[in-house]
Amino acid sequence: DAKTTQPNSMESNEEEPVHLPCNHSTISGTDYIHWYRQLPSQGPEYVIHGLTSNVNNRMASLAIAEDRKSSTLILHRATLRDAAVYYCIPEGGYQKVTFGTGTKLQVIP
Amino acid sequence: DGGITQSPKYLFRKEGQNVTLSCEQNLNHDAMYWYRQDPGQGLRLIYYSQIVNDFQKGDIAEGYSVSREKKESFPLTVTSAQKNPTAFYLCASRQPGYNQPQHFGDGTRLSIL
């Protein structure tokens, strides 16, 4: 399994952009980088994923470094509903995946 | 709507008892997973199954057992051999393919009486 490193916690003001970093230096060539988020007492929710190119969807953007050893999840305007734990997960196919402790995002009104 | 259903939401167990947590999906996914989450911690993989009638141990399988007799169902039994079963249990499923994300249920919170 690829190992990941994320900050334990981050803060953002409401309606400001948030950049959540992740290092995954041991990622394999076929692993996609998935991001999930988890609200208290709920299961994780898929946010976005990518392989090499930057990706956008209605929830967020994903910026992937050219060497694929790191990525950044971008929330363009943080809202109170974005307060959650964010997990960065390199994964591919059926292989088992490892969820670390993620980054706890606090959004300040 | 398609999704994953975990039941019950809350479960209480007396010491020495086995309990079974239900996980059903109607997404037609081949692979299914069970995770355990302790307070303030990440998810740890208990068991996973890539296909019916086949499953593999994850990182913390001791004290747990599973079955995969149907594609839609992947029940987890917490046996009396699991000495510290109090935790939040999450079930997930996914389609094959490198770019497919996992879909999670809402979890079952197990407590010891």
JSON list of C-alpha atoms in Angstrom, two decimals:
[
{"chain": "A", "resi": 1, "resn": "ASP", "atom": "CA", "xyz": [0.00, 0.00, 0.00]},
{"chain": "A", "resi": 2, "resn": "ALA", "atom": "CA", "xyz": [1.18, 3.50, -0.76]},
{"chain": "A", "resi": 3, "resn": "LYS", "atom": "CA", "xyz": [1.91, 5.55, 2.35]},
{"chain": "A", "resi": 4, "resn": "THR", "atom": "CA", "xyz": [0.42, 9.02, 2.69]},
{"chain": "A", "resi": 5, "resn": "THR", "atom": "CA", "xyz": [1.21, 12.03, 4.84]},
{"chain": "A", "resi": 6, "resn": "GLN", "atom": "CA", "xyz": [-1.39, 14.68, 5.60]},
{"chain": "A", "resi": 7, "resn": "PRO", "atom": "CA", "xyz": [-1.51, 17.47, 8.19]},
{"chain": "A", "resi": 8, "resn": "ASN", "atom": "CA", "xyz": [-3.53, 16.45, 11.23]},
{"chain": "A", "resi": 9, "resn": "SER", "atom": "CA", "xyz": [-5.66, 19.59, 11.14]},
{"chain": "A", "resi": 10, "resn": "MET", "atom": "CA", "xyz": [-6.26, 22.80, 9.23]},
{"chain": "A", "resi": 11, "resn": "GLU", "atom": "CA", "xyz": [-8.43, 25.86, 9.66]},
{"chain": "A", "resi": 12, "resn": "SER", "atom": "CA", "xyz": [-10.13, 28.03, 7.12]},
{"chain": "A", "resi": 13, "resn": "ASN", "atom": "CA", "xyz": [-12.40, 31.03, 7.23]},
{"chain": "A", "resi": 14, "resn": "GLU", "atom": "CA", "xyz": [-15.81, 30.59, 5.69]},
{"chain": "A", "resi": 15, "resn": "GLU", "atom": "CA", "xyz": [-15.97, 31.47, 1.98]},
{"chain": "A", "resi": 16, "resn": "GLU", "atom": "CA", "xyz": [-12.19, 31.42, 1.68]},
{"chain": "A", "resi": 17, "resn": "PRO", "atom": "CA", "xyz": [-10.35, 28.87, -0.49]},
{"chain": "A", "resi": 18, "resn": "VAL", "atom": "CA", "xyz": [-8.76, 25.88, 1.22]},
{"chain": "A", "resi": 19, "resn": "HIS", "atom": "CA", "xyz": [-5.80, 23.88, 0.00]},
{"chain": "A", "resi": 20, "resn": "LEU", "atom": "CA", "xyz": [-5.44, 20.45, 1.62]},
{"chain": "A", "resi": 21, "resn": "PRO", "atom": "CA", "xyz": [-2.06, 18.84, 0.87]},
{"chain": "A", "resi": 22, "resn": "CYS", "atom": "CA", "xyz": [-1.12, 15.17, 0.69]},
{"chain": "A", "resi": 23, "resn": "ASN", "atom": "CA", "xyz": [2.22, 13.49, 0.13]},
{"chain": "A", "resi": 24, "resn": "HIS", "atom": "CA", "xyz": [2.20, 10.01, -1.43]},
{"chain": "A", "resi": 25, "resn": "SER", "atom": "CA", "xyz": [5.78, 9.47, -2.49]},
{"chain": "A", "resi": 26, "resn": "THR", "atom": "CA", "xyz": [5.45, 5.66, -2.80]},
{"chain": "A", "resi": 27, "resn": "ILE", "atom": "CA", "xyz": [2.45, 5.73, -5.13]},
{"chain": "A", "resi": 28, "resn": "SER", "atom": "CA", "xyz": [2.51, 3.15, -7.90]},
{"chain": "A", "resi": 29, "resn": "GLY", "atom": "CA", "xyz": [2.13, 4.07, -11.54]},
{"chain": "A", "resi": 30, "resn": "THR", "atom": "CA", "xyz": [-1.40, 2.70, -11.82]},
{"chain": "A", "resi": 31, "resn": "ASP", "atom": "CA", "xyz": [-2.83, 4.09, -8.58]},
{"chain": "A", "resi": 32, "resn": "TYR", "atom": "CA", "xyz": [-5.43, 6.78, -8.83]},
{"chain": "A", "resi": 33, "resn": "ILE", "atom": "CA", "xyz": [-5.46, 9.42, -6.11]},
{"chain": "A", "resi": 34, "resn": "HIS", "atom": "CA", "xyz": [-8.83, 9.42, -4.42]},
{"chain": "A", "resi": 35, "resn": "TRP", "atom": "CA", "xyz": [-10.05, 11.94, -1.88]},
{"chain": "A", "resi": 36, "resn": "TYR", "atom": "CA", "xyz": [-12.84, 11.21, 0.56]},
{"chain": "A", "resi": 37, "resn": "ARG", "atom": "CA", "xyz": [-14.31, 13.19, 3.42]},
{"chain": "A", "resi": 38, "resn": "GLN", "atom": "CA", "xyz": [-16.05, 12.05, 6.56]},
{"chain": "A", "resi": 39, "resn": "LEU", "atom": "CA", "xyz": [-18.55, 13.94, 8.66]},
{"chain": "A", "resi": 40, "resn": "PRO", "atom": "CA", "xyz": [-18.98, 12.94, 12.32]},
{"chain": "A", "resi": 41, "resn": "SER", "atom": "CA", "xyz": [-20.77, 9.61, 12.80]},
{"chain": "A", "resi": 42, "resn": "GLN", "atom": "CA", "xyz": [-21.10, 9.04, 9.05]},
{"chain": "A", "resi": 43, "resn": "GLY", "atom": "CA", "xyz": [-19.31, 6.93, 6.49]},
{"chain": "A", "resi": 44, "resn": "PRO", "atom": "CA", "xyz": [-16.71, 8.56, 4.23]},
{"chain": "A", "resi": 45, "resn": "GLU", "atom": "CA", "xyz": [-18.00, 10.27, 1.12]},
{"chain": "A", "resi": 46, "resn": "TYR", "atom": "CA", "xyz": [-16.18, 10.31, -2.21]},
{"chain": "A", "resi": 47, "resn": "VAL", "atom": "CA", "xyz": [-14.98, 13.78, -3.22]},
{"chain": "A", "resi": 48, "resn": "ILE", "atom": "CA", "xyz": [-12.78, 13.52, -6.30]},
{"chain": "A", "resi": 49, "resn": "HIS", "atom": "CA", "xyz": [-10.07, 11.43, -7.94]},
{"chain": "A", "resi": 50, "resn": "GLY", "atom": "CA", "xyz": [-7.38, 11.76, -10.58]},
{"chain": "A", "resi": 51, "resn": "LEU", "atom": "CA", "xyz": [-4.40, 10.02, -12.15]},
{"chain": "A", "resi": 52, "resn": "THR", "atom": "CA", "xyz": [-2.06, 12.60, -13.67]},
{"chain": "A", "resi": 53, "resn": "SER", "atom": "CA", "xyz": [-4.02, 15.63, -14.79]},
{"chain": "A", "resi": 54, "resn": "ASN", "atom": "CA", "xyz": [-5.71, 18.18, -12.62]},
{"chain": "A", "resi": 55, "resn": "VAL", "atom": "CA", "xyz": [-9.41, 17.45, -12.13]},
{"chain": "A", "resi": 56, "resn": "ASN", "atom": "CA", "xyz": [-12.46, 19.53, -11.33]},
{"chain": "A", "resi": 57, "resn": "ASN", "atom": "CA", "xyz": [-15.95, 18.60, -10.23]},
{"chain": "A", "resi": 58, "resn": "ARG", "atom": "CA", "xyz": [-18.83, 20.34, -8.49]},
{"chain": "A", "resi": 59, "resn": "MET", "atom": "CA", "xyz": [-17.35, 19.69, -5.05]},
{"chain": "A", "resi": 60, "resn": "ALA", "atom": "CA", "xyz": [-13.67, 20.45, -5.47]},
{"chain": "A", "resi": 61, "resn": "SER", "atom": "CA", "xyz": [-10.55, 20.57, -7.62]},
{"chain": "A", "resi": 62, "resn": "LEU", "atom": "CA", "xyz": [-7.59, 18.23, -7.46]},
{"chain": "A", "resi": 63, "resn": "ALA", "atom": "CA", "xyz": [-4.11, 19.38, -8.36]},
{"chain": "A", "resi": 64, "resn": "ILE", "atom": "CA", "xyz": [-1.59, 16.57, -8.92]},
{"chain": "A", "resi": 65, "resn": "ALA", "atom": "CA", "xyz": [2.15, 17.17, -8.97]},
{"chain": "A", "resi": 66, "resn": "GLU", "atom": "CA", "xyz": [3.96, 16.29, -12.16]},
{"chain": "A", "resi": 67, "resn": "ASP", "atom": "CA", "xyz": [5.92, 13.51, -10.41]},
{"chain": "A", "resi": 68, "resn": "ARG", "atom": "CA", "xyz": [2.66, 12.31, -8.75]},
{"chain": "A", "resi": 69, "resn": "LYS", "atom": "CA", "xyz": [4.31, 12.24, -5.34]},
{"chain": "A", "resi": 70, "resn": "SER", "atom": "CA", "xyz": [1.91, 14.79, -3.93]},
{"chain": "A", "resi": 71, "resn": "SER", "atom": "CA", "xyz": [-1.50, 16.26, -4.56]},
{"chain": "A", "resi": 72, "resn": "THR", "atom": "CA", "xyz": [-3.67, 19.07, -3.25]},
{"chain": "A", "resi": 73, "resn": "LEU", "atom": "CA", "xyz": [-7.42, 19.12, -2.77]},
{"chain": "A", "resi": 74, "resn": "ILE", "atom": "CA", "xyz": [-8.83, 22.58, -3.35]},
{"chain": "A", "resi": 75, "resn": "LEU", "atom": "CA", "xyz": [-12.15, 23.74, -1.95]},
{"chain": "A", "resi": 76, "resn": "HIS", "atom": "CA", "xyz": [-12.76, 27.03, -3.73]},
{"chain": "A", "resi": 77, "resn": "ARG", "atom": "CA", "xyz": [-15.07, 28.56, -1.11]},
{"chain": "A", "resi": 78, "resn": "ALA", "atom": "CA", "xyz": [-15.22, 26.76, 2.20]},
{"chain": "A", "resi": 79, "resn": "THR", "atom": "CA", "xyz": [-18.61, 26.50, 3.86]},
{"chain": "A", "resi": 80, "resn": "LEU", "atom": "CA", "xyz": [-19.54, 25.25, 7.30]},
{"chain": "A", "resi": 81, "resn": "ARG", "atom": "CA", "xyz": [-20.76, 22.05, 5.66]},
{"chain": "A", "resi": 82, "resn": "ASP", "atom": "CA", "xyz": [-17.21, 21.39, 4.46]},
{"chain": "A", "resi": 83, "resn": "ALA", "atom": "CA", "xyz": [-15.98, 20.88, 8.03]},
{"chain": "A", "resi": 84, "resn": "ALA", "atom": "CA", "xyz": [-14.94, 17.21, 8.02]},
{"chain": "A", "resi": 85, "resn": "VAL", "atom": "CA", "xyz": [-11.98, 14.86, 8.04]},
{"chain": "A", "resi": 86, "resn": "TYR", "atom": "CA", "xyz": [-10.43, 14.62, 4.57]},
{"chain": "A", "resi": 87, "resn": "TYR", "atom": "CA", "xyz": [-8.58, 11.48, 3.49]},
{"chain": "A", "resi": 88, "resn": "CYS", "atom": "CA", "xyz": [-6.16, 11.18, 0.60]},
{"chain": "A", "resi": 89, "resn": "ILE", "atom": "CA", "xyz": [-6.01, 7.59, -0.69]},
{"chain": "A", "resi": 90, "resn": "PRO", "atom": "CA", "xyz": [-3.85, 6.24, -3.52]},
{"chain": "A", "resi": 91, "resn": "GLU", "atom": "CA", "xyz": [-5.72, 3.17, -4.74]},
{"chain": "A", "resi": 92, "resn": "GLY", "atom": "CA", "xyz": [-6.23, 1.00, -7.75]},
{"chain": "A", "resi": 93, "resn": "GLY", "atom": "CA", "xyz": [-8.21, -2.06, -8.71]},
{"chain": "A", "resi": 94, "resn": "TYR", "atom": "CA", "xyz": [-9.16, -4.41, -5.93]},
{"chain": "A", "resi": 95, "resn": "GLN", "atom": "CA", "xyz": [-6.09, -4.00, -3.77]},
{"chain": "A", "resi": 96, "resn": "LYS", "atom": "CA", "xyz": [-6.77, -3.26, -0.16]},
{"chain": "A", "resi": 97, "resn": "VAL", "atom": "CA", "xyz": [-6.41, 0.36, 0.76]},
{"chain": "A", "resi": 98, "resn": "THR", "atom": "CA", "xyz": [-5.27, 2.08, 3.92]},
{"chain": "A", "resi": 99, "resn": "PHE", "atom": "CA", "xyz": [-7.03, 5.07, 5.40]},
{"chain": "A", "resi": 100, "resn": "GLY", "atom": "CA", "xyz": [-4.75, 7.12, 7.61]},
{"chain": "A", "resi": 101, "resn": "THR", "atom": "CA", "xyz": [-6.00, 9.67, 10.11]},
{"chain": "A", "resi": 102, "resn": "GLY", "atom": "CA", "xyz": [-6.59, 12.32, 7.44]},
{"chain": "A", "resi": 103, "resn": "THR", "atom": "CA", "xyz": [-6.82, 16.09, 7.89]},
{"chain": "A", "resi": 104, "resn": "LYS", "atom": "CA", "xyz": [-9.50, 17.53, 10.13]},
{"chain": "A", "resi": 105, "resn": "LEU", "atom": "CA", "xyz": [-10.75, 20.73, 8.52]},
{"chain": "A", "resi": 106, "resn": "GLN", "atom": "CA", "xyz": [-12.31, 23.36, 10.74]},
{"chain": "A", "resi": 107, "resn": "VAL", "atom": "CA", "xyz": [-14.25, 26.13, 9.04]},
{"chain": "A", "resi": 108, "resn": "ILE", "atom": "CA", "xyz": [-14.55, 29.35, 11.01]},
{"chain": "A", "resi": 109, "resn": "PRO", "atom": "CA", "xyz": [-17.68, 31.45, 10.46]},
{"chain": "B", "resi": 1, "resn": "ASP", "atom": "CA", "xyz": [-31.64, 4.90, -5.22]},
{"chain": "B", "resi": 2, "resn": "GLY", "atom": "CA", "xyz": [-28.64, 2.60, -5.20]},
{"chain": "B", "resi": 3, "resn": "GLY", "atom": "CA", "xyz": [-26.52, 2.42, -2.13]},
{"chain": "B", "resi": 4, "resn": "ILE", "atom": "CA", "xyz": [-25.18, 0.50, 0.84]},
{"chain": "B", "resi": 5, "resn": "THR", "atom": "CA", "xyz": [-27.35, -0.29, 3.83]},
{"chain": "B", "resi": 6, "resn": "GLN", "atom": "CA", "xyz": [-25.83, -1.14, 7.18]},
{"chain": "B", "resi": 7, "resn": "SER", "atom": "CA", "xyz": [-27.96, -2.35, 10.04]},
{"chain": "B", "resi": 8, "resn": "PRO", "atom": "CA", "xyz": [-28.49, -1.83, 12.83]},
{"chain": "B", "resi": 9, "resn": "LYS", "atom": "CA", "xyz": [-27.23, 1.71, 13.36]},
{"chain": "B", "resi": 10, "resn": "TYR", "atom": "CA", "xyz": [-26.52, 1.01, 17.03]},
{"chain": "B", "resi": 11, "resn": "LEU", "atom": "CA", "xyz": [-25.79, -2.40, 18.54]},
{"chain": "B", "resi": 12, "resn": "PHE", "atom": "CA", "xyz": [-25.12, -3.48, 22.09]},
{"chain": "B", "resi": 13, "resn": "ARG", "atom": "CA", "xyz": [-23.42, -6.69, 23.03]},
{"chain": "B", "resi": 14, "resn": "LYS", "atom": "CA", "xyz": [-22.91, -8.51, 26.27]},
{"chain": "B", "resi": 15, "resn": "GLU", "atom": "CA", "xyz": [-19.46, -9.84, 26.91]},
{"chain": "B", "resi": 16, "resn": "GLY", "atom": "CA", "xyz": [-19.01, -13.37, 25.54]},
{"chain": "B", "resi": 17, "resn": "GLN", "atom": "CA", "xyz": [-21.64, -12.96, 22.83]},
{"chain": "B", "resi": 18, "resn": "ASN", "atom": "CA", "xyz": [-21.15, -13.08, 19.09]},
{"chain": "B", "resi": 19, "resn": "VAL", "atom": "CA", "xyz": [-22.94, -10.41, 17.07]},
{"chain": "B", "resi": 20, "resn": "THR", "atom": "CA", "xyz": [-23.45, -10.03, 13.33]},
{"chain": "B", "resi": 21, "resn": "LEU", "atom": "CA", "xyz": [-23.46, -6.71, 11.50]},
{"chain": "B", "resi": 22, "resn": "SER", "atom": "CA", "xyz": [-25.37, -6.55, 8.25]},
{"chain": "B", "resi": 23, "resn": "CYS", "atom": "CA", "xyz": [-24.18, -4.93, 5.02]},
{"chain": "B", "resi": 24, "resn": "GLU", "atom": "CA", "xyz": [-26.26, -4.99, 1.86]},
{"chain": "B", "resi": 25, "resn": "GLN", "atom": "CA", "xyz": [-25.58, -3.20, -1.43]},
{"chain": "B", "resi": 26, "resn": "ASN", "atom": "CA", "xyz": [-27.72, -2.81, -4.55]},
{"chain": "B", "resi": 27, "resn": "LEU", "atom": "CA", "xyz": [-24.98, -1.21, -6.65]},
{"chain": "B", "resi": 28, "resn": "ASN", "atom": "CA", "xyz": [-24.01, -4.50, -8.32]},
{"chain": "B", "resi": 29, "resn": "HIS", "atom": "CA", "xyz": [-20.46, -4.04, -7.07]},
{"chain": "B", "resi": 30, "resn": "ASP", "atom": "CA", "xyz": [-18.08, -7.00, -7.01]},
{"chain": "B", "resi": 31, "resn": "ALA", "atom": "CA", "xyz": [-15.82, -5.92, -4.16]},
{"chain": "B", "resi": 32, "resn": "MET", "atom": "CA", "xyz": [-16.90, -5.28, -0.58]},
{"chain": "B", "resi": 33, "resn": "TYR", "atom": "CA", "xyz": [-14.96, -4.16, 2.50]},
{"chain": "B", "resi": 34, "resn": "TRP", "atom": "CA", "xyz": [-15.30, -3.96, 6.27]},
{"chain": "B", "resi": 35, "resn": "TYR", "atom": "CA", "xyz": [-13.49, -1.28, 8.28]},
{"chain": "B", "resi": 36, "resn": "ARG", "atom": "CA", "xyz": [-13.23, -0.50, 11.95]},
{"chain": "B", "resi": 37, "resn": "GLN", "atom": "CA", "xyz": [-12.88, 3.07, 13.25]},
{"chain": "B", "resi": 38, "resn": "ASP", "atom": "CA", "xyz": [-11.97, 3.98, 16.81]},
{"chain": "B", "resi": 39, "resn": "PRO", "atom": "CA", "xyz": [-12.54, 7.51, 18.17]},
{"chain": "B", "resi": 40, "resn": "GLY", "atom": "CA", "xyz": [-10.25, 10.07, 16.58]},
{"chain": "B", "resi": 41, "resn": "GLN", "atom": "CA", "xyz": [-8.63, 7.44, 14.41]},
{"chain": "B", "resi": 42, "resn": "GLY", "atom": "CA", "xyz": [-8.62, 6.52, 10.73]},
{"chain": "B", "resi": 43, "resn": "LEU", "atom": "CA", "xyz": [-10.23, 3.45, 9.21]},
{"chain": "B", "resi": 44, "resn": "ARG", "atom": "CA", "xyz": [-8.58, 0.06, 9.58]},
{"chain": "B", "resi": 45, "resn": "LEU", "atom": "CA", "xyz": [-9.40, -2.78, 7.21]},
{"chain": "B", "resi": 46, "resn": "ILE", "atom": "CA", "xyz": [-10.86, -5.93, 8.77]},
{"chain": "B", "resi": 47, "resn": "TYR", "atom": "CA", "xyz": [-11.80, -8.10, 5.77]},
{"chain": "B", "resi": 48, "resn": "TYR", "atom": "CA", "xyz": [-12.43, -7.60, 2.08]},
{"chain": "B", "resi": 49, "resn": "SER", "atom": "CA", "xyz": [-14.01, -9.65, -0.68]},
{"chain": "B", "resi": 50, "resn": "GLN", "atom": "CA", "xyz": [-13.37, -9.32, -4.38]},
{"chain": "B", "resi": 51, "resn": "ILE", "atom": "CA", "xyz": [-15.96, -11.85, -5.51]},
{"chain": "B", "resi": 52, "resn": "VAL", "atom": "CA", "xyz": [-18.68, -14.12, -4.17]},
{"chain": "B", "resi": 53, "resn": "ASN", "atom": "CA", "xyz": [-17.42, -17.02, -2.03]},
{"chain": "B", "resi": 54, "resn": "ASP", "atom": "CA", "xyz": [-13.99, -15.45, -1.65]},
{"chain": "B", "resi": 55, "resn": "PHE", "atom": "CA", "xyz": [-12.58, -13.07, 0.97]},
{"chain": "B", "resi": 56, "resn": "GLN", "atom": "CA", "xyz": [-9.23, -12.02, 2.40]},
{"chain": "B", "resi": 57, "resn": "LYS", "atom": "CA", "xyz": [-8.04, -10.84, 5.79]},
{"chain": "B", "resi": 58, "resn": "GLY", "atom": "CA", "xyz": [-7.22, -7.22, 6.21]},
{"chain": "B", "resi": 59, "resn": "ASP", "atom": "CA", "xyz": [-4.96, -5.66, 8.81]},
{"chain": "B", "resi": 60, "resn": "ILE", "atom": "CA", "xyz": [-7.01, -6.49, 11.93]},
{"chain": "B", "resi": 61, "resn": "ALA", "atom": "CA", "xyz": [-8.97, -9.68, 11.17]},
{"chain": "B", "resi": 62, "resn": "GLU", "atom": "CA", "xyz": [-8.44, -11.42, 14.52]},
{"chain": "B", "resi": 63, "resn": "GLY", "atom": "CA", "xyz": [-11.72, -11.88, 16.39]},
{"chain": "B", "resi": 64, "resn": "TYR", "atom": "CA", "xyz": [-13.85, -11.27, 13.30]},
{"chain": "B", "resi": 65, "resn": "SER", "atom": "CA", "xyz": [-15.36, -13.50, 10.62]},
{"chain": "B", "resi": 66, "resn": "VAL", "atom": "CA", "xyz": [-17.20, -12.84, 7.35]},
{"chain": "B", "resi": 67, "resn": "SER", "atom": "CA", "xyz": [-19.07, -14.65, 4.61]},
{"chain": "B", "resi": 68, "resn": "ARG", "atom": "CA", "xyz": [-19.87, -13.72, 1.01]},
{"chain": "B", "resi": 69, "resn": "GLU", "atom": "CA", "xyz": [-22.57, -16.08, -0.20]},
{"chain": "B", "resi": 70, "resn": "LYS", "atom": "CA", "xyz": [-24.33, -13.45, -2.31]},
{"chain": "B", "resi": 71, "resn": "LYS", "atom": "CA", "xyz": [-22.98, -10.56, -4.32]},
{"chain": "B", "resi": 72, "resn": "GLU", "atom": "CA", "xyz": [-25.21, -8.10, -2.48]},
{"chain": "B", "resi": 73, "resn": "SER", "atom": "CA", "xyz": [-24.39, -9.16, 1.06]},
{"chain": "B", "resi": 74, "resn": "PHE", "atom": "CA", "xyz": [-21.22, -9.19, 3.19]},
{"chain": "B", "resi": 75, "resn": "PRO", "atom": "CA", "xyz": [-22.09, -9.74, 6.88]},
{"chain": "B", "resi": 76, "resn": "LEU", "atom": "CA", "xyz": [-19.47, -9.29, 9.59]},
{"chain": "B", "resi": 77, "resn": "THR", "atom": "CA", "xyz": [-19.52, -11.35, 12.79]},
{"chain": "B", "resi": 78, "resn": "VAL", "atom": "CA", "xyz": [-17.77, -9.95, 15.83]},
{"chain": "B", "resi": 79, "resn": "THR", "atom": "CA", "xyz": [-16.88, -12.97, 17.92]},
{"chain": "B", "resi": 80, "resn": "SER", "atom": "CA", "xyz": [-16.23, -13.26, 21.62]},
{"chain": "B", "resi": 81, "resn": "ALA", "atom": "CA", "xyz": [-12.54, -13.58, 20.75]},
{"chain": "B", "resi": 82, "resn": "GLN", "atom": "CA", "xyz": [-12.47, -9.87, 19.88]},
{"chain": "B", "resi": 83, "resn": "LYS", "atom": "CA", "xyz": [-11.45, -8.41, 23.21]},
{"chain": "B", "resi": 84, "resn": "ASN", "atom": "CA", "xyz": [-12.17, -4.78, 22.46]},
{"chain": "B", "resi": 85, "resn": "PRO", "atom": "CA", "xyz": [-15.09, -4.70, 20.02]},
{"chain": "B", "resi": 86, "resn": "THR", "atom": "CA", "xyz": [-16.46, -1.26, 20.91]},
{"chain": "B", "resi": 87, "resn": "ALA", "atom": "CA", "xyz": [-16.02, 0.78, 17.73]},
{"chain": "B", "resi": 88, "resn": "PHE", "atom": "CA", "xyz": [-17.69, 2.26, 14.67]},
{"chain": "B", "resi": 89, "resn": "TYR", "atom": "CA", "xyz": [-17.91, -0.30, 11.85]},
{"chain": "B", "resi": 90, "resn": "LEU", "atom": "CA", "xyz": [-18.10, 0.75, 8.20]},
{"chain": "B", "resi": 91, "resn": "CYS", "atom": "CA", "xyz": [-18.93, -1.31, 5.13]},
{"chain": "B", "resi": 92, "resn": "ALA", "atom": "CA", "xyz": [-17.96, -0.27, 1.61]},
{"chain": "B", "resi": 93, "resn": "SER", "atom": "CA", "xyz": [-18.20, -1.56, -1.92]},
{"chain": "B", "resi": 94, "resn": "ARG", "atom": "CA", "xyz": [-16.70, -0.70, -5.30]},
{"chain": "B", "resi": 95, "resn": "GLN", "atom": "CA", "xyz": [-16.70, -1.65, -8.94]},
{"chain": "B", "resi": 96, "resn": "PRO", "atom": "CA", "xyz": [-13.60, -3.15, -10.53]},
{"chain": "B", "resi": 97, "resn": "GLY", "atom": "CA", "xyz": [-11.22, -0.73, -12.15]},
{"chain": "B", "resi": 98, "resn": "TYR", "atom": "CA", "xyz": [-8.35, 1.47, -11.08]},
{"chain": "B", "resi": 99, "resn": "ASN", "atom": "CA", "xyz": [-10.42, 4.64, -11.12]},
{"chain": "B", "resi": 100, "resn": "GLN", "atom": "CA", "xyz": [-13.43, 3.44, -9.16]},
{"chain": "B", "resi": 101, "resn": "PRO", "atom": "CA", "xyz": [-14.01, 4.93, -5.71]},
{"chain": "B", "resi": 102, "resn": "GLN", "atom": "CA", "xyz": [-15.41, 3.13, -2.70]},
{"chain": "B", "resi": 103, "resn": "HIS", "atom": "CA", "xyz": [-19.01, 3.72, -1.65]},
{"chain": "B", "resi": 104, "resn": "PHE", "atom": "CA", "xyz": [-19.64, 3.61, 2.08]},
{"chain": "B", "resi": 105, "resn": "GLY", "atom": "CA", "xyz": [-22.61, 2.84, 4.27]},
{"chain": "B", "resi": 106, "resn": "ASP", "atom": "CA", "xyz": [-23.59, 4.96, 7.28]},
{"chain": "B", "resi": 107, "resn": "GLY", "atom": "CA", "xyz": [-21.95, 2.59, 9.76]},
{"chain": "B", "resi": 108, "resn": "THR", "atom": "CA", "xyz": [-22.89, 0.57, 12.82]},
{"chain": "B", "resi": 109, "resn": "ARG", "atom": "CA", "xyz": [-21.79, 1.67, 16.28]},
{"chain": "B", "resi": 110, "resn": "LEU", "atom": "CA", "xyz": [-21.14, -1.35, 18.50]},
{"chain": "B", "resi": 111, "resn": "SER", "atom": "CA", "xyz": [-20.92, -1.02, 22.28]},
{"chain": "B", "resi": 112, "resn": "ILE", "atom": "CA", "xyz": [-20.30, -3.51, 25.08]},
{"chain": "B", "resi": 113, "resn": "LEU", "atom": "CA", "xyz": [-22.84, -3.61, 27.91]}
]
